[in-house]
Amino acid sequence: MTSPIQTATIVALSSDRCCWKEPTFDAGLPHSRRYMRAWRKVSKTKARDIQDLSCKARLVLLNTEDPNSMEASLARDVLAMSGGRHG
């Protein structure tokens, strides 16, 4: 059974992939909006287990501007603890 965080993470990752495949900015805009809705849902929902933390860590690493930031370091630690598995 998937949690709301896991479901929203799958939606976000799928939307991100689709956005980059579009030939123009305007064509990718609906995917970008879908991604942001999923991102907000994940950020507002409290993690219940290690899979939820792993999902949040994936999105943090996807969006981090500085790979040496504390957030990115914590996200990598969470993924290392969970073995990088999803679901």
Coordinates of N, CA, C and O in Angstrom, one line a residue:
M1 N 0.8 -1.2 0.0 CA 0.0 0.0 0.0 C 0.9 1.2 0.0 O 1.8 1.3 0.8
T2 N 0.6 2.2 -0.9 CA 1.4 3.4 -1.0 C 0.8 4.5 -0.1 O -0.4 4.6 0.0
S3 N 1.7 5.3 0.5 CA 1.2 6.4 1.3 C 1.0 7.6 0.4 O 1.4 7.6 -0.8
P4 N 0.3 8.7 0.9 CA 0.1 9.9 0.1 C 1.5 10.5 -0.4 O 1.5 11.0 -1.5
I5 N 2.5 10.4 0.4 CA 3.8 11.0 0.1 C 4.4 10.2 -1.1 O 4.9 10.7 -2.1
Q6 N 4.3 8.9 -1.0 CA 4.8 8.0 -2.1 C 4.1 8.3 -3.4 O 4.7 8.4 -4.5
T7 N 2.8 8.4 -3.4 CA 2.0 8.7 -4.5 C 2.3 10.0 -5.1 O 2.5 10.1 -6.4
A8 N 2.4 11.0 -4.3 CA 2.8 12.4 -4.8 C 4.2 12.4 -5.4 O 4.4 13.1 -6.3
T9 N 5.1 11.7 -4.8 CA 6.5 11.6 -5.3 C 6.5 11.0 -6.7 O 7.2 11.5 -7.6
I10 N 5.7 9.9 -6.9 CA 5.7 9.3 -8.2 C 5.1 10.3 -9.2 O 5.6 10.4 -10.3
V11 N 4.1 11.0 -8.8 CA 3.5 12.0 -9.7 C 4.5 13.1 -10.1 O 4.7 13.5 -11.2
A12 N 5.3 13.6 -9.0 CA 6.3 14.6 -9.2 C 7.4 14.2 -10.2 O 7.8 14.9 -11.1
L13 N 7.9 13.0 -9.9 CA 9.0 12.5 -10.8 C 8.5 12.3 -12.2 O 9.2 12.6 -13.2
S14 N 7.3 11.8 -12.4 CA 6.8 11.6 -13.7 C 6.6 12.9 -14.4 O 6.9 13.1 -15.6
S15 N 6.1 13.9 -13.7 CA 5.8 15.2 -14.3 C 7.2 15.9 -14.7 O 7.3 16.5 -15.7
D16 N 8.2 15.7 -13.9 CA 9.5 16.3 -14.2 C 10.0 15.7 -15.4 O 10.6 16.4 -16.3
R17 N 9.9 14.4 -15.6 CA 10.4 13.7 -16.8 C 9.7 14.2 -18.0 O 10.2 14.5 -19.1
C18 N 8.3 14.3 -17.9 CA 7.5 14.8 -19.1 C 7.8 16.2 -19.4 O 7.8 16.6 -20.6
C19 N 8.1 17.0 -18.4 CA 8.4 18.4 -18.7 C 9.6 18.6 -19.5 O 9.7 19.4 -20.4
W20 N 10.6 17.8 -19.2 CA 11.9 18.0 -20.0 C 11.8 17.4 -21.4 O 12.6 17.7 -22.2
K21 N 10.8 16.6 -21.6 CA 10.7 16.0 -23.0 C 9.9 16.9 -24.0 O 10.0 16.7 -25.2
E22 N 9.3 17.9 -23.4 CA 8.5 18.8 -24.3 C 9.4 19.7 -25.1 O 10.4 20.2 -24.6
P23 N 9.1 20.0 -26.3 CA 9.9 20.8 -27.2 C 10.0 22.3 -26.8 O 11.0 23.0 -27.1
T24 N 8.9 22.8 -26.2 CA 8.9 24.3 -25.9 C 8.5 24.4 -24.4 O 8.0 23.5 -23.8
F25 N 8.8 25.6 -23.9 CA 8.5 26.0 -22.6 C 7.0 25.9 -22.3 O 6.5 25.4 -21.3
D26 N 6.2 26.5 -23.2 CA 4.7 26.5 -23.1 C 4.1 25.1 -23.1 O 3.2 24.8 -22.3
A27 N 4.7 24.2 -23.8 CA 4.2 22.8 -23.9 C 4.5 22.1 -22.5 O 3.8 21.2 -22.1
G28 N 5.6 22.5 -21.9 CA 6.0 21.8 -20.6 C 5.3 22.4 -19.4 O 5.4 21.9 -18.3
L29 N 4.7 23.6 -19.6 CA 4.1 24.3 -18.4 C 3.0 23.5 -17.7 O 3.1 23.5 -16.4
P30 N 2.1 22.7 -18.3 CA 1.2 21.9 -17.5 C 1.9 20.8 -16.6 O 1.5 20.6 -15.5
H31 N 2.9 20.3 -17.2 CA 3.7 19.3 -16.4 C 4.4 20.0 -15.2 O 4.5 19.4 -14.1
S32 N 4.9 21.2 -15.4 CA 5.6 21.9 -14.4 C 4.6 22.3 -13.2 O 4.9 22.2 -12.1
R33 N 3.4 22.6 -13.6 CA 2.4 23.0 -12.6 C 2.0 21.7 -11.8 O 1.8 21.8 -10.6
R34 N 1.8 20.6 -12.5 CA 1.5 19.3 -11.9 C 2.6 18.9 -10.9 O 2.4 18.5 -9.8
Y35 N 3.9 19.2 -11.3 CA 5.0 18.9 -10.4 C 4.9 19.7 -9.2 O 5.1 19.2 -8.1
M36 N 4.7 21.0 -9.3 CA 4.6 21.9 -8.1 C 3.5 21.6 -7.2 O 3.7 21.6 -6.0
R37 N 2.3 21.1 -7.7 CA 1.2 20.7 -6.8 C 1.7 19.5 -6.0 O 1.4 19.4 -4.8
A38 N 2.3 18.5 -6.7 CA 2.8 17.3 -6.0 C 3.9 17.7 -5.0 O 3.9 17.1 -3.9
W39 N 4.8 18.6 -5.3 CA 5.9 19.0 -4.5 C 5.3 19.6 -3.2 O 5.7 19.3 -2.1
R40 N 4.3 20.5 -3.3 CA 3.6 21.1 -2.2 C 3.0 20.1 -1.3 O 3.0 20.1 -0.1
K41 N 2.3 19.1 -1.9 CA 1.7 18.0 -1.1 C 2.7 17.2 -0.3 O 2.5 16.9 0.9
V42 N 3.8 16.9 -0.9 CA 4.9 16.1 -0.2 C 5.4 17.0 0.9 O 5.6 16.5 2.0
S43 N 5.7 18.2 0.7 CA 6.3 19.1 1.7 C 5.4 19.3 2.9 O 5.8 19.5 4.0
K44 N 4.1 19.3 2.7 CA 3.1 19.6 3.8 C 2.7 18.3 4.5 O 2.2 18.4 5.6
T45 N 3.0 17.1 4.0 CA 2.6 15.9 4.6 C 3.7 15.4 5.5 O 4.8 15.3 5.1
K46 N 3.3 14.9 6.7 CA 4.3 14.4 7.6 C 4.7 13.0 7.3 O 3.8 12.1 7.0
A47 N 6.0 12.7 7.3 CA 6.4 11.3 7.0 C 6.1 10.4 8.1 O 6.2 10.7 9.3
R48 N 5.7 9.2 7.7 CA 5.3 8.2 8.7 C 6.3 7.0 8.9 O 6.3 6.4 9.9
D49 N 7.1 6.9 7.8 CA 8.1 5.8 7.9 C 9.3 6.1 7.0 O 9.4 7.2 6.4
I50 N 10.2 5.2 6.9 CA 11.5 5.4 6.2 C 11.2 5.5 4.7 O 11.9 6.3 4.0
Q51 N 10.2 4.9 4.2 CA 9.9 5.0 2.7 C 9.4 6.5 2.4 O 9.8 7.0 1.4
D52 N 8.6 7.0 3.3 CA 8.2 8.4 3.2 C 9.4 9.4 3.2 O 9.5 10.3 2.4
L53 N 10.3 9.1 4.1 CA 11.5 10.0 4.2 C 12.4 9.8 2.9 O 13.0 10.8 2.4
S54 N 12.4 8.6 2.4 CA 13.2 8.3 1.2 C 12.6 9.1 0.0 O 13.3 9.7 -0.8
C55 N 11.3 9.1 -0.1 CA 10.6 9.9 -1.1 C 10.9 11.4 -1.0 O 11.2 12.0 -2.0
K56 N 10.8 11.9 0.2 CA 11.1 13.3 0.4 C 12.6 13.6 0.0 O 12.9 14.6 -0.6
A57 N 13.5 12.7 0.4 CA 14.9 12.9 0.1 C 15.1 12.9 -1.4 O 15.9 13.7 -1.9
R58 N 14.4 12.1 -2.2 CA 14.6 12.1 -3.6 C 14.2 13.5 -4.2 O 14.9 14.0 -5.1
L59 N 13.1 14.0 -3.7 CA 12.7 15.3 -4.3 C 13.6 16.4 -3.8 O 13.9 17.4 -4.6
V60 N 14.2 16.3 -2.6 CA 15.1 17.4 -2.2 C 16.4 17.3 -3.1 O 16.9 18.4 -3.5
L61 N 16.9 16.1 -3.4 CA 18.1 16.0 -4.2 C 17.8 16.5 -5.6 O 18.6 17.0 -6.3
L62 N 16.5 16.3 -6.1 CA 16.2 16.7 -7.4 C 16.2 18.3 -7.5 O 16.5 18.8 -8.6
N63 N 15.8 18.9 -6.4 CA 15.6 20.4 -6.5 C 16.7 21.2 -5.8 O 16.7 22.4 -5.9
T64 N 17.7 20.5 -5.2 CA 18.7 21.3 -4.5 C 19.7 22.0 -5.5 O 20.0 21.5 -6.6
E65 N 20.0 23.3 -5.2 CA 20.9 24.0 -6.1 C 22.3 23.8 -5.7 O 23.2 23.8 -6.5
D66 N 22.6 23.5 -4.4 CA 23.9 23.3 -3.9 C 24.1 21.9 -3.4 O 23.5 21.5 -2.4
P67 N 24.8 21.1 -4.2 CA 24.9 19.7 -3.8 C 25.7 19.5 -2.5 O 25.7 18.4 -1.9
N68 N 26.3 20.5 -2.0 CA 27.1 20.4 -0.7 C 26.3 21.0 0.5 O 26.9 21.2 1.6
S69 N 25.0 21.4 0.3 CA 24.2 22.0 1.3 C 23.9 20.9 2.4 O 24.0 19.7 2.2
M70 N 23.4 21.4 3.5 CA 23.0 20.5 4.6 C 21.8 19.7 4.2 O 21.7 18.5 4.5
E71 N 20.9 20.3 3.5 CA 19.7 19.5 3.0 C 20.1 18.4 2.1 O 19.6 17.3 2.3
A72 N 21.0 18.7 1.2 CA 21.4 17.6 0.3 C 22.1 16.5 1.0 O 22.0 15.3 0.7
S73 N 22.9 16.9 2.0 CA 23.7 15.9 2.8 C 22.7 15.0 3.6 O 22.9 13.8 3.6
L74 N 21.7 15.6 4.2 CA 20.7 14.8 4.9 C 19.9 13.9 4.0 O 19.6 12.8 4.4
A75 N 19.6 14.4 2.8 CA 18.8 13.6 1.9 C 19.7 12.4 1.4 O 19.1 11.3 1.4
R76 N 21.0 12.6 1.2 CA 21.8 11.5 0.8 C 21.9 10.5 2.0 O 21.9 9.3 1.7
D77 N 22.0 11.0 3.2 CA 22.1 10.1 4.4 C 20.8 9.2 4.5 O 20.9 8.0 4.8
V78 N 19.6 9.8 4.3 CA 18.4 9.1 4.4 C 18.3 8.0 3.3 O 17.9 6.9 3.5
L79 N 18.7 8.4 2.1 CA 18.7 7.4 1.0 C 19.7 6.3 1.2 O 19.5 5.1 0.9
A80 N 20.8 6.6 1.8 CA 21.8 5.6 2.2 C 21.3 4.6 3.3 O 21.5 3.4 3.2
M81 N 20.6 5.2 4.2 CA 20.0 4.4 5.3 C 18.9 3.4 4.8 O 18.8 2.3 5.2
S82 N 18.2 3.9 3.8 CA 17.1 3.1 3.2 C 17.5 2.2 2.1 O 16.8 1.5 1.5
G83 N 18.8 2.4 1.7 CA 19.3 1.6 0.5 C 18.9 2.2 -0.8 O 19.0 1.5 -1.8
G84 N 18.3 3.4 -0.8 CA 17.8 4.0 -2.0 C 16.6 3.3 -2.6 O 16.2 3.6 -3.7
R85 N 16.0 2.4 -1.9 CA 14.8 1.7 -2.4 C 13.6 2.6 -2.4 O 13.5 3.5 -1.5
H86 N 12.7 2.4 -3.3 CA 11.4 3.1 -3.3 C 10.2 2.1 -3.1 O 10.1 1.2 -3.8
G87 N 9.4 2.5 -2.1 CA 8.2 1.6 -1.9 C 8.5 0.4 -1.4 O 8.3 -0.6 -1.0

